[in-house]
Each structure stands twice: as C-alpha cells, then as structure tokens.
GROMACS .gro file of C-alpha atoms in nm:
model
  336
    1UNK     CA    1  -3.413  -9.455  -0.757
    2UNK     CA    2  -3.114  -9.561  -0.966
    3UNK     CA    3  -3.267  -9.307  -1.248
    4UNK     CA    4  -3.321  -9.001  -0.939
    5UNK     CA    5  -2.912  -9.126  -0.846
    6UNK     CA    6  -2.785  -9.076  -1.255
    7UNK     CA    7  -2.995  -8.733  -1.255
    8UNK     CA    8  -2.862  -8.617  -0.935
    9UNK     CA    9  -2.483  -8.682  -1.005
   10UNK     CA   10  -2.561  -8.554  -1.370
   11UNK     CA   11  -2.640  -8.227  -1.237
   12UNK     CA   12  -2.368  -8.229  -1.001
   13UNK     CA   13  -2.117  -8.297  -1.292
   14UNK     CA   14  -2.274  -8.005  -1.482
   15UNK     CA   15  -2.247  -7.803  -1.163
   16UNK     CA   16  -1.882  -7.865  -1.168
   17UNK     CA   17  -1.830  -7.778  -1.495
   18UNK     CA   18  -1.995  -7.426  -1.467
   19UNK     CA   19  -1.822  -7.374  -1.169
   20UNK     CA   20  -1.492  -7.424  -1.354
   21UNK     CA   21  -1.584  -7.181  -1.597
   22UNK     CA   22  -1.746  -6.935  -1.397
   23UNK     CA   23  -1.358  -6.955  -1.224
   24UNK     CA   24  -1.208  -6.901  -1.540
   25UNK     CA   25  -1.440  -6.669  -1.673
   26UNK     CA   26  -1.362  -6.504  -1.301
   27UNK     CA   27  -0.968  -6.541  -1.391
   28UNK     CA   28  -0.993  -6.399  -1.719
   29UNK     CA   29  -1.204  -6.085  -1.610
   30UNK     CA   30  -0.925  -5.965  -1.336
   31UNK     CA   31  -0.671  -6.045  -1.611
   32UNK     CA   32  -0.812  -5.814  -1.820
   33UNK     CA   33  -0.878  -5.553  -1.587
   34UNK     CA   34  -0.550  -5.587  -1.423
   35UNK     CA   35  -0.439  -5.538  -1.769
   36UNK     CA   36  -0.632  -5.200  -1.827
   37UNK     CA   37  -0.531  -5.064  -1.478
   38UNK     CA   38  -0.858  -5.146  -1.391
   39UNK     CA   39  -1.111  -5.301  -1.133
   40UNK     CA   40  -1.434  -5.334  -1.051
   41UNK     CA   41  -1.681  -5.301  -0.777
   42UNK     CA   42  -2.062  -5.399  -0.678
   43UNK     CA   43  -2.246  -5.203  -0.423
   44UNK     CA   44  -2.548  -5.321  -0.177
   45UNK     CA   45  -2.638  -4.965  -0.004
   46UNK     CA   46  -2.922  -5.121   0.149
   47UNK     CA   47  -2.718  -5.397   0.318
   48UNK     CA   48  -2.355  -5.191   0.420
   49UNK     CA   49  -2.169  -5.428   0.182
   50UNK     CA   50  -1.972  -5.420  -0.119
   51UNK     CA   51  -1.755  -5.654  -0.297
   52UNK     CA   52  -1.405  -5.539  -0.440
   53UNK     CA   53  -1.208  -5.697  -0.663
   54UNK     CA   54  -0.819  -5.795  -0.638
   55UNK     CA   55  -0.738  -5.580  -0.945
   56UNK     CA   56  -0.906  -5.242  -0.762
   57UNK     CA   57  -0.727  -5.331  -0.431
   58UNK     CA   58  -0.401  -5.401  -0.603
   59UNK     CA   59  -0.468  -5.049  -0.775
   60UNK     CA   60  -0.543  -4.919  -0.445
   61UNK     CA   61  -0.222  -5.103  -0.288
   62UNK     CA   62  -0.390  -5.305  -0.032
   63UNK     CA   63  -0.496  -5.645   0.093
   64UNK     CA   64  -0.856  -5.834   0.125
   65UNK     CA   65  -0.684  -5.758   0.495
   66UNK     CA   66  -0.632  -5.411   0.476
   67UNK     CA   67  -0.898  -5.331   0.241
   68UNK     CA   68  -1.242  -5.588   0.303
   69UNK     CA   69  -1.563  -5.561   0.174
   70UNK     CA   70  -1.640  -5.307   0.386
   71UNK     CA   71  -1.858  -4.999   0.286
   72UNK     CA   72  -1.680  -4.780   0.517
   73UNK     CA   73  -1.340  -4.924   0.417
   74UNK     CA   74  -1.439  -4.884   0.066
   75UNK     CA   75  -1.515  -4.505   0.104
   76UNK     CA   76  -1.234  -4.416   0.304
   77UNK     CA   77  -1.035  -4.573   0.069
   78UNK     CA   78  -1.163  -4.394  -0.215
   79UNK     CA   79  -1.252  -4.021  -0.046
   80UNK     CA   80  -1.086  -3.769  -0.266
   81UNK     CA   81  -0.822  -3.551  -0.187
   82UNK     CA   82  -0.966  -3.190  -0.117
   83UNK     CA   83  -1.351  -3.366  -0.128
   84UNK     CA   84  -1.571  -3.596   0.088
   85UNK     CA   85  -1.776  -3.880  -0.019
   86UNK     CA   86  -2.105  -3.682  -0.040
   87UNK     CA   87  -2.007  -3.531  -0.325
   88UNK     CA   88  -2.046  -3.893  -0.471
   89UNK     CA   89  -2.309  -3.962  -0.310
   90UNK     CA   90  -2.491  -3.684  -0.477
   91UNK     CA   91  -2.425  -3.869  -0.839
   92UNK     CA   92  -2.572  -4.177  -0.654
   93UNK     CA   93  -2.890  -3.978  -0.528
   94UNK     CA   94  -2.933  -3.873  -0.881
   95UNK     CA   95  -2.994  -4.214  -1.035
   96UNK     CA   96  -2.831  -4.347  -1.391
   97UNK     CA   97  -2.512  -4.356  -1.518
   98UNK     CA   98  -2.184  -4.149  -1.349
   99UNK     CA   99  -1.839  -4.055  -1.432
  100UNK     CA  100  -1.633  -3.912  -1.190
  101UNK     CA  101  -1.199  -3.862  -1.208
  102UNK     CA  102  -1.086  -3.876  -0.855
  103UNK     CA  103  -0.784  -3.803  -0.720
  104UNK     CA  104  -0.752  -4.063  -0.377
  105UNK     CA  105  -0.407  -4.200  -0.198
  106UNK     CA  106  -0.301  -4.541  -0.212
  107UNK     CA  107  -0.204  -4.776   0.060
  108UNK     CA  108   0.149  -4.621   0.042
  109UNK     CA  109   0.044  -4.267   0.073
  110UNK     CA  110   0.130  -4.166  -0.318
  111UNK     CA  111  -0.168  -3.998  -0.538
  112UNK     CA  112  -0.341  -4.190  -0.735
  113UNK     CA  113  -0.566  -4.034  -1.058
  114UNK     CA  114  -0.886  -4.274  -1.096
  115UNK     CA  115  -1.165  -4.277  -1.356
  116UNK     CA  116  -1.484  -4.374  -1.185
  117UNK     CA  117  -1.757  -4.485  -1.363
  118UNK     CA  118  -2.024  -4.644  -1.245
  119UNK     CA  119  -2.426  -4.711  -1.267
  120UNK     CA  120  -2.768  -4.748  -1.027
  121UNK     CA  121  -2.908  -5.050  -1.126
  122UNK     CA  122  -3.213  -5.071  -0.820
  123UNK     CA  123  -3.341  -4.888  -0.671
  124UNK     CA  124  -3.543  -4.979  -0.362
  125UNK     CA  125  -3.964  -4.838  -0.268
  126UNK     CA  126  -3.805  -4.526  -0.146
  127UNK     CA  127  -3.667  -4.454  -0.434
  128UNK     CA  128  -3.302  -4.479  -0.298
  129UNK     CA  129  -3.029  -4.697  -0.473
  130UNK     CA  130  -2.965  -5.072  -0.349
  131UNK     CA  131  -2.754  -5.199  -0.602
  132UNK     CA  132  -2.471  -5.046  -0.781
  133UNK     CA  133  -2.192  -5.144  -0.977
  134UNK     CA  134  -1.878  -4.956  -1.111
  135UNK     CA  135  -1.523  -4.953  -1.219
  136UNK     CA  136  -1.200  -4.797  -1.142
  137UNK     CA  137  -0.972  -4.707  -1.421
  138UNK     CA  138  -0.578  -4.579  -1.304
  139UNK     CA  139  -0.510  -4.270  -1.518
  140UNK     CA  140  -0.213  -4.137  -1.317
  141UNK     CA  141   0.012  -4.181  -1.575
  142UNK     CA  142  -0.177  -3.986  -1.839
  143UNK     CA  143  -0.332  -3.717  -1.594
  144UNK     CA  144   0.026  -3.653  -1.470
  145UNK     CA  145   0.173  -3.661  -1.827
  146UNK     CA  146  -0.101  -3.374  -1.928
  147UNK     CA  147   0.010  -3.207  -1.605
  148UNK     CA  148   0.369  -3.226  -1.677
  149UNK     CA  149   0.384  -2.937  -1.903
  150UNK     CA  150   0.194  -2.693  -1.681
  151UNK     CA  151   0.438  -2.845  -1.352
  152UNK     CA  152   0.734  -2.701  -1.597
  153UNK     CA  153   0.587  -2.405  -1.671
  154UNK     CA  154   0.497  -2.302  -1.316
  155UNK     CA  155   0.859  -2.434  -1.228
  156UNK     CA  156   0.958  -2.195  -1.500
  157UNK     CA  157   0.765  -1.913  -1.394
  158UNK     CA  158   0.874  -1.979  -1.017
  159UNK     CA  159   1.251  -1.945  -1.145
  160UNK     CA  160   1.202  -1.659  -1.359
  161UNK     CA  161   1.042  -1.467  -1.033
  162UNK     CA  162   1.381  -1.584  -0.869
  163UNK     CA  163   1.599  -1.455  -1.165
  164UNK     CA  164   1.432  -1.130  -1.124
  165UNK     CA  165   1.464  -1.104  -0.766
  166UNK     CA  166   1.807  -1.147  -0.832
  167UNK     CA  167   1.854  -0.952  -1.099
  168UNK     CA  168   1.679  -0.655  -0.922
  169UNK     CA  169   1.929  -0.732  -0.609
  170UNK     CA  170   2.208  -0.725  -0.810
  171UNK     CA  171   2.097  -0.372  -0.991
  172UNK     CA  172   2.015  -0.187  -0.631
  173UNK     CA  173   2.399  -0.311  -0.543
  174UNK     CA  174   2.501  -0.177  -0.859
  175UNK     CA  175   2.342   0.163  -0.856
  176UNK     CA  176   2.470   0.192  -0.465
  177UNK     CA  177   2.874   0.105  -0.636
  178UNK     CA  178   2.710   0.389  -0.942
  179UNK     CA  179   2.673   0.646  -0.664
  180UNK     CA  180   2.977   0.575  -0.443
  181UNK     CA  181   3.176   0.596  -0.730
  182UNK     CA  182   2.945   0.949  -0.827
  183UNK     CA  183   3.009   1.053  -0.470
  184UNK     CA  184   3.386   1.026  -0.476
  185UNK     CA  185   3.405   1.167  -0.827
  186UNK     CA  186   3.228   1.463  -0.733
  187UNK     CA  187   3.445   1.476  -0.389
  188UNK     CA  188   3.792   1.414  -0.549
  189UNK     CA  189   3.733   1.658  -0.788
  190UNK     CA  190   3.654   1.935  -0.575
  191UNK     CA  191   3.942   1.817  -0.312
  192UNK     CA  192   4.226   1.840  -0.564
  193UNK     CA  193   4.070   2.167  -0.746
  194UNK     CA  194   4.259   2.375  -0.452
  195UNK     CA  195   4.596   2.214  -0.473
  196UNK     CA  196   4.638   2.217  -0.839
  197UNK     CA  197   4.579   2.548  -0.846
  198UNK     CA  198   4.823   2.619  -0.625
  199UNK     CA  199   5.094   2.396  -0.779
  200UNK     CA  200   4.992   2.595  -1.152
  201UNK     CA  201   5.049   2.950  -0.963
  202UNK     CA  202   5.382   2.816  -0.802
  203UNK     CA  203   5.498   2.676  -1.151
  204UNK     CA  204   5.417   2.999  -1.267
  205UNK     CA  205   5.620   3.189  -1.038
  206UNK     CA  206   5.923   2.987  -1.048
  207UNK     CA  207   5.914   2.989  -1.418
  208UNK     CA  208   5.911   3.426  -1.338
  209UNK     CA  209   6.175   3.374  -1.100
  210UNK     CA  210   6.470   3.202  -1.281
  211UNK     CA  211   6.767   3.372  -1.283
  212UNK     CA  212   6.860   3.435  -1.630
  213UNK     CA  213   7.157   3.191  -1.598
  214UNK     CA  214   6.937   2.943  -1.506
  215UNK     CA  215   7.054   2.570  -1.764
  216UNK     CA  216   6.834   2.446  -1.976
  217UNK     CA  217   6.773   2.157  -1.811
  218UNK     CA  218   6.604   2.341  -1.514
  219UNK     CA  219   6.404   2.528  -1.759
  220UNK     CA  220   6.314   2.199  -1.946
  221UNK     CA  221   6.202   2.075  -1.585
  222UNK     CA  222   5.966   2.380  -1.533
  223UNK     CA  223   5.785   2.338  -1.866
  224UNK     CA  224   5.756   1.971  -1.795
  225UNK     CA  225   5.611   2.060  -1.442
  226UNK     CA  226   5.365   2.338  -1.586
  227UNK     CA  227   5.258   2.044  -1.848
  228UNK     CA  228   5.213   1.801  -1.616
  229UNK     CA  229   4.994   2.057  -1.389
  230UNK     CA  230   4.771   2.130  -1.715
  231UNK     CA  231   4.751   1.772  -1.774
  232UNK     CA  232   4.637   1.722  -1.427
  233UNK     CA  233   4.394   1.985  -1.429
  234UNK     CA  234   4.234   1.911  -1.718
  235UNK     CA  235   4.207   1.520  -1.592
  236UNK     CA  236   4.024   1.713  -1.274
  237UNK     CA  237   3.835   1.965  -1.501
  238UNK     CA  238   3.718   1.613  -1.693
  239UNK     CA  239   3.627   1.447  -1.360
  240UNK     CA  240   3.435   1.737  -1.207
  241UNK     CA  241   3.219   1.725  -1.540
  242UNK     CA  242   3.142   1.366  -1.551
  243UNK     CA  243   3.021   1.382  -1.189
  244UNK     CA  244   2.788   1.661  -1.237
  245UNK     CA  245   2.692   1.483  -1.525
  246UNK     CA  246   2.615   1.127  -1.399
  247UNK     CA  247   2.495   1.262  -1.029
  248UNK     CA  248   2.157   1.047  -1.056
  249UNK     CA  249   1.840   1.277  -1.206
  250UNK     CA  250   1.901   1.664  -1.187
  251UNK     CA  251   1.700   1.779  -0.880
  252UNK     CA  252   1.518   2.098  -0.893
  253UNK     CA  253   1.690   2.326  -0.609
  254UNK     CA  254   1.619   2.706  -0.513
  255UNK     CA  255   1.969   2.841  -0.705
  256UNK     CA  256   2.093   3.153  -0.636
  257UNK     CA  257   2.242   3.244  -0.964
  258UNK     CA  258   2.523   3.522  -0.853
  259UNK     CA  259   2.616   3.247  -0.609
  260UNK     CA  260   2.671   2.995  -0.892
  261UNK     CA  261   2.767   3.205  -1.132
  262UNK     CA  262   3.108   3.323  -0.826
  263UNK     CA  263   3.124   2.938  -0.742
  264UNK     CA  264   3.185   2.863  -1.091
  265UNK     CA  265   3.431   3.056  -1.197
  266UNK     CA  266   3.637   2.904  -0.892
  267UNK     CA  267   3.638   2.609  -1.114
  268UNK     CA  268   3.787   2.769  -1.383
  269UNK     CA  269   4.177   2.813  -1.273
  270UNK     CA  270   4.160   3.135  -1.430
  271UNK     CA  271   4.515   3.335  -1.382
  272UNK     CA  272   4.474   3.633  -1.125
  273UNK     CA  273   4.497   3.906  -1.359
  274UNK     CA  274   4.161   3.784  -1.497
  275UNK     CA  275   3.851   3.987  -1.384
  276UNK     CA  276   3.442   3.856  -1.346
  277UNK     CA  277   3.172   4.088  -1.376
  278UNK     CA  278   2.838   3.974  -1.312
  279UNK     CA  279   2.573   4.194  -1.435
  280UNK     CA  280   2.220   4.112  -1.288
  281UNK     CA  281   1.880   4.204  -1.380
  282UNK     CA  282   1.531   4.107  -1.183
  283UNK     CA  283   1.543   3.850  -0.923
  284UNK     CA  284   1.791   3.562  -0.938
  285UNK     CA  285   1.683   3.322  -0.668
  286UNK     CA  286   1.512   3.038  -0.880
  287UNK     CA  287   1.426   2.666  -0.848
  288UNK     CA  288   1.579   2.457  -1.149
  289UNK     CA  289   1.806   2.212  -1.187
  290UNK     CA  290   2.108   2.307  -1.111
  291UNK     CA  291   2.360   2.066  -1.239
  292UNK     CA  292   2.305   2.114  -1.630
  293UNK     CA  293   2.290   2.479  -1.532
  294UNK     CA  294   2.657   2.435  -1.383
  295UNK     CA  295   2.796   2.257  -1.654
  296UNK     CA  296   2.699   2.492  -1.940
  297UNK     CA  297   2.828   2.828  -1.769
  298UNK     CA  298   3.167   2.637  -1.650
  299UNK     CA  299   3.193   2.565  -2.048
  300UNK     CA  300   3.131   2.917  -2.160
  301UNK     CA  301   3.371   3.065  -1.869
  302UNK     CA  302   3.651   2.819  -1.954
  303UNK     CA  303   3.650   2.908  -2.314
  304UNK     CA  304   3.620   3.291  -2.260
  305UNK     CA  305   3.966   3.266  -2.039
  306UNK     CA  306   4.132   2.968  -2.237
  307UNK     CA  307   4.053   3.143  -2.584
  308UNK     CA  308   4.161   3.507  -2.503
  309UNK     CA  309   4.459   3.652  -2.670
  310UNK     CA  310   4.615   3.821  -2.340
  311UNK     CA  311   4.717   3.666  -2.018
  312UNK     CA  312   4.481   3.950  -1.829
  313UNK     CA  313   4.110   4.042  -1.945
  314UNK     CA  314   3.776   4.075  -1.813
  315UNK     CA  315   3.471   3.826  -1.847
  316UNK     CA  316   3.097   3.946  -1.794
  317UNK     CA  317   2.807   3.739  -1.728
  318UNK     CA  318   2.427   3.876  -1.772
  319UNK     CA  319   2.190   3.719  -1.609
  320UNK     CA  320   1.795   3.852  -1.679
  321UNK     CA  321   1.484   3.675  -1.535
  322UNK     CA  322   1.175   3.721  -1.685
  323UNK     CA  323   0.835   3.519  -1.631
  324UNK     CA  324   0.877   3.336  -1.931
  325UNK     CA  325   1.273   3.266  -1.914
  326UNK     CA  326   1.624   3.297  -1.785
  327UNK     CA  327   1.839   3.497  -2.014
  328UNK     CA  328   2.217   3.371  -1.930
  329UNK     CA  329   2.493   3.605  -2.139
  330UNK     CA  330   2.849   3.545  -2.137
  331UNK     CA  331   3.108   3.738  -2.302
  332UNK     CA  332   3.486   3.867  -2.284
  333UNK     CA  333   3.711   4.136  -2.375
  334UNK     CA  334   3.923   3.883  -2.595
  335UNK     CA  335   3.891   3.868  -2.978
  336UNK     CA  336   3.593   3.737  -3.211
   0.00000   0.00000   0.00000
C-alpha cells in the first residue's frame, strides 16, 4: 500500500506542476494576444457553446458578465454592421480555413475593424462542423488610417460642392447688381438726353442774345456754361453707349429700320438747322439684333454732324435689303 500511497501523491505532485504551467502557459498566451490586439475563440456548434477569451472580450469591451460563453451572445456580439451572421456561417458550411474583416460595435457603441480568421477542425456524420477555433485581430487603427485619406478627400470634395454653391450664389447676385446697374445706365441716359438738349439750345440762344455791351465776364460765363453742357453731353453720349453695349447678349428683335434710323438721330443733339433724309429701298422690317445695329449708325450720324464744316447741312441714310444682306449708307453734305 505504502508503494500505491508514494505513486498516488507522485502523480498528484506532477499534476500540480502541469497545472501551474498549463496557468502560465494560459497567462502568457492572453499576454501575447492582448499584446497583438488579439483574442481567441473555440467553437462547439454541436453543443451551443463557445469559450472566449479575456483578451477578445476586452477587445470587444465587455465582461465574462456581459459577454459569457454563450453562442448567441457570441454572435450578437460579433454580427457585422450592414451584414448578418449567415454570411459567416456560409464560410463555416464551406469547411477549411476562413478570413473574414468585420466591421462589429463594441460594448460602448464605437466601431470596431476585426480580422477574423478562423478554421473547421470536425466535422460531425452529417458533414456539419462541431468544432471550430479562431481569432480576432483589432485593425481599427490601420483600417481607419487607410481610410483617412479617402474621409479627407470626400470632406474635400463635400466643401468644394459648398464653395461652388457659393460661388454660383454670389455670381447670380452679381449679375442681378450687373443688370440694375445696366438698367439704370440705359434709363439715366435716356432721362437726361431731353434736358441737356434743352440747356445746349438755351446756351445757344443766350450766347445769340447778348447785347453787344454785354462784360466779359458774362460772356466768359456763357462759354463756360456751353462747355460744361458739351461736357455733360458727351458724359451722357458715353453712358448711353456703354449701356447698349453691356445690355446682357444682343437679342434678335423684328427692327423697323426707318424707325431706328429717326430714333437715332434723336440721340445725336444735332443743331436744328441740320436736316435727315432717309432713303429706303425693299422692305425694312427685319429681325436682328438691334443693339450693335444702334451703336454703329449713332457713330456714323454723330460724326457726319460733329465733322461738318457749317453749322446747317443735310445727312442721308440708305438703307437697301436684299436676301443676302442689309446695305446701311451714310453720308453728308460736309467736306471729304
């Protein structure tokens, strides 16, 4: 018996020691795979059971309380984001080896990027798994690093769509201040086209009128006046032009050319003794644009009366239409 006794607590004494080590060896495993962001996992399909270790629940953020060796807890814990567990089931189904990257939540609610790999090891008679183990490496950090530079980009992109809303914005409310300012340049210069010429014709006539004691200094006053009114008139001439000019794109209207031709020369602030003749040929209702149009025959008809060499003459204007063109002719009585 006394030999049975020393074999007995011999064994037990070994039994101790590879207890201790299996411990250890147990202690240095999770150290490691704490380490490596990592943790392990062994499945039992067949009996609803699987054993977690500390490391994947700390990875995971929960407790042996929160998180047990549960199947169910196990897979609800690990569902994907956007998936459902069947998807790894399918790798399971399959047999072998698998390698999945998961994106799950932790405990706390933030994502969490996980490498799974794993492998069947049995299977049982019907050919379905009963005993697999795996491992779950955290790659957050390096999935979210590679993600970083697309996150700028779109964050980029996203404020470059802004800057162009705002840049469009800011060009609509800048073509609407364009054509207010077009609008009242076209108006003001028409307004003050009447009056001026009025104010020339009276400088005109009082300059006629003096009495021929009148003092220099009056005189002086009446050529200052008269310059001032040319000045003025030419500053209105000037703004009429730049608001044909910059009145958006030239529109194609149905022009009737006498009609422009008459409403031009109003423009002009030619002195009464001057005469138009319009001289037509075919019809002269067209569609063009009529702003360019304007501008060039206000040109020619200023410089036929501001050019002549006699304070009374005559100006003609030819107008032809044939299919091909429009034939405009302007000439005076005046020298060259």
């Amino acid at each position: 018996m006394s030999a049975d006794v020393r074999r007995l607590a011999a064994l037990e004494a070994e039994a101790i020691v590879l207890r201790a080590e299996l411990a250890e060896l147990d202690r240095v495993v999770d150290t490691v795979t704490r380490c490596t962001l990592s943790g392990w996992w062994t499945w039992y399909p067949r009996e609803d059971r699987v054993e977690i270790s500390d490391s994947l629940r700390a990875l995971l953020g929960h407790s042996p309380e929160t998180l047990p060796d549960d199947t169910a807890a196990w897979q609800a814990a690990l569902t994907p984001i956007g998936a459902d567990w069947s998807a790894i089931e399918a790798h399971l189904l399959a047999g072998g080896a698998f390698d999945l990257m998961l994106q799950c939540l932790r405990a706390d609610g933030e994502p969490i990027y996980l490498s799974c790999r794993g492998h069947v090891l049995e299977h049982g008679p019907d050919g379905l798994p009963s005993l697999v183990v795996g491992a779950h490496t955290d790659l957050t950090v390096a999935v979210e690093a590679a993600l970083a530079p697309r996150a700028r980009l779109e964050e980029q992109t996203r404020e470059l769509q802004r800057l162009n809303q705002e840049l469009e914005g800011r060009n609509l409310a800048l073509d609407r201040a364009k054509s207010a300012l077009e609008d009242f340049a076209y108006a003001a210069s028409h307004d003050l086209q009447a009056p001026l010429r009025a104010i020339a014709h009276f400088a005109i006539w009082i300059e006629e009128d003096l009495p021929a004691d009148a003092t220099p200094t009056v005189r002086e006053h009446v050529v200052r006046l008269r310059d001032r009114v040319d000045r003025m008139t030419r500053l209105q001439e000037n703004l009429l032009t730049y608001a044909h000019i910059t009145r958006r794109e030239p529109e194609r209207v149905v022009v009737d050319l006498v009609a422009l031709v008459a409403d031009v020369w109003t423009l002009v602030s030619a002195p009464d003794d001057f005469e138009l003749a319009i001289e037509v040929d075919g019809p002269l209702t067209l569609e063009l644009a009529e702003a360019p149009l304007r501008t060039v025959l206000r040109n020619l008809l200023s410089n036929a009366v501001a050019h002549h060499d006699r304070p009374a003459g005559v100006v003609r204007v030819g107008l032809a239409n044939s299919p091909s063109e429009l034939t405009v002719r302007v000439e005076d009585d005046g020298p060259g």
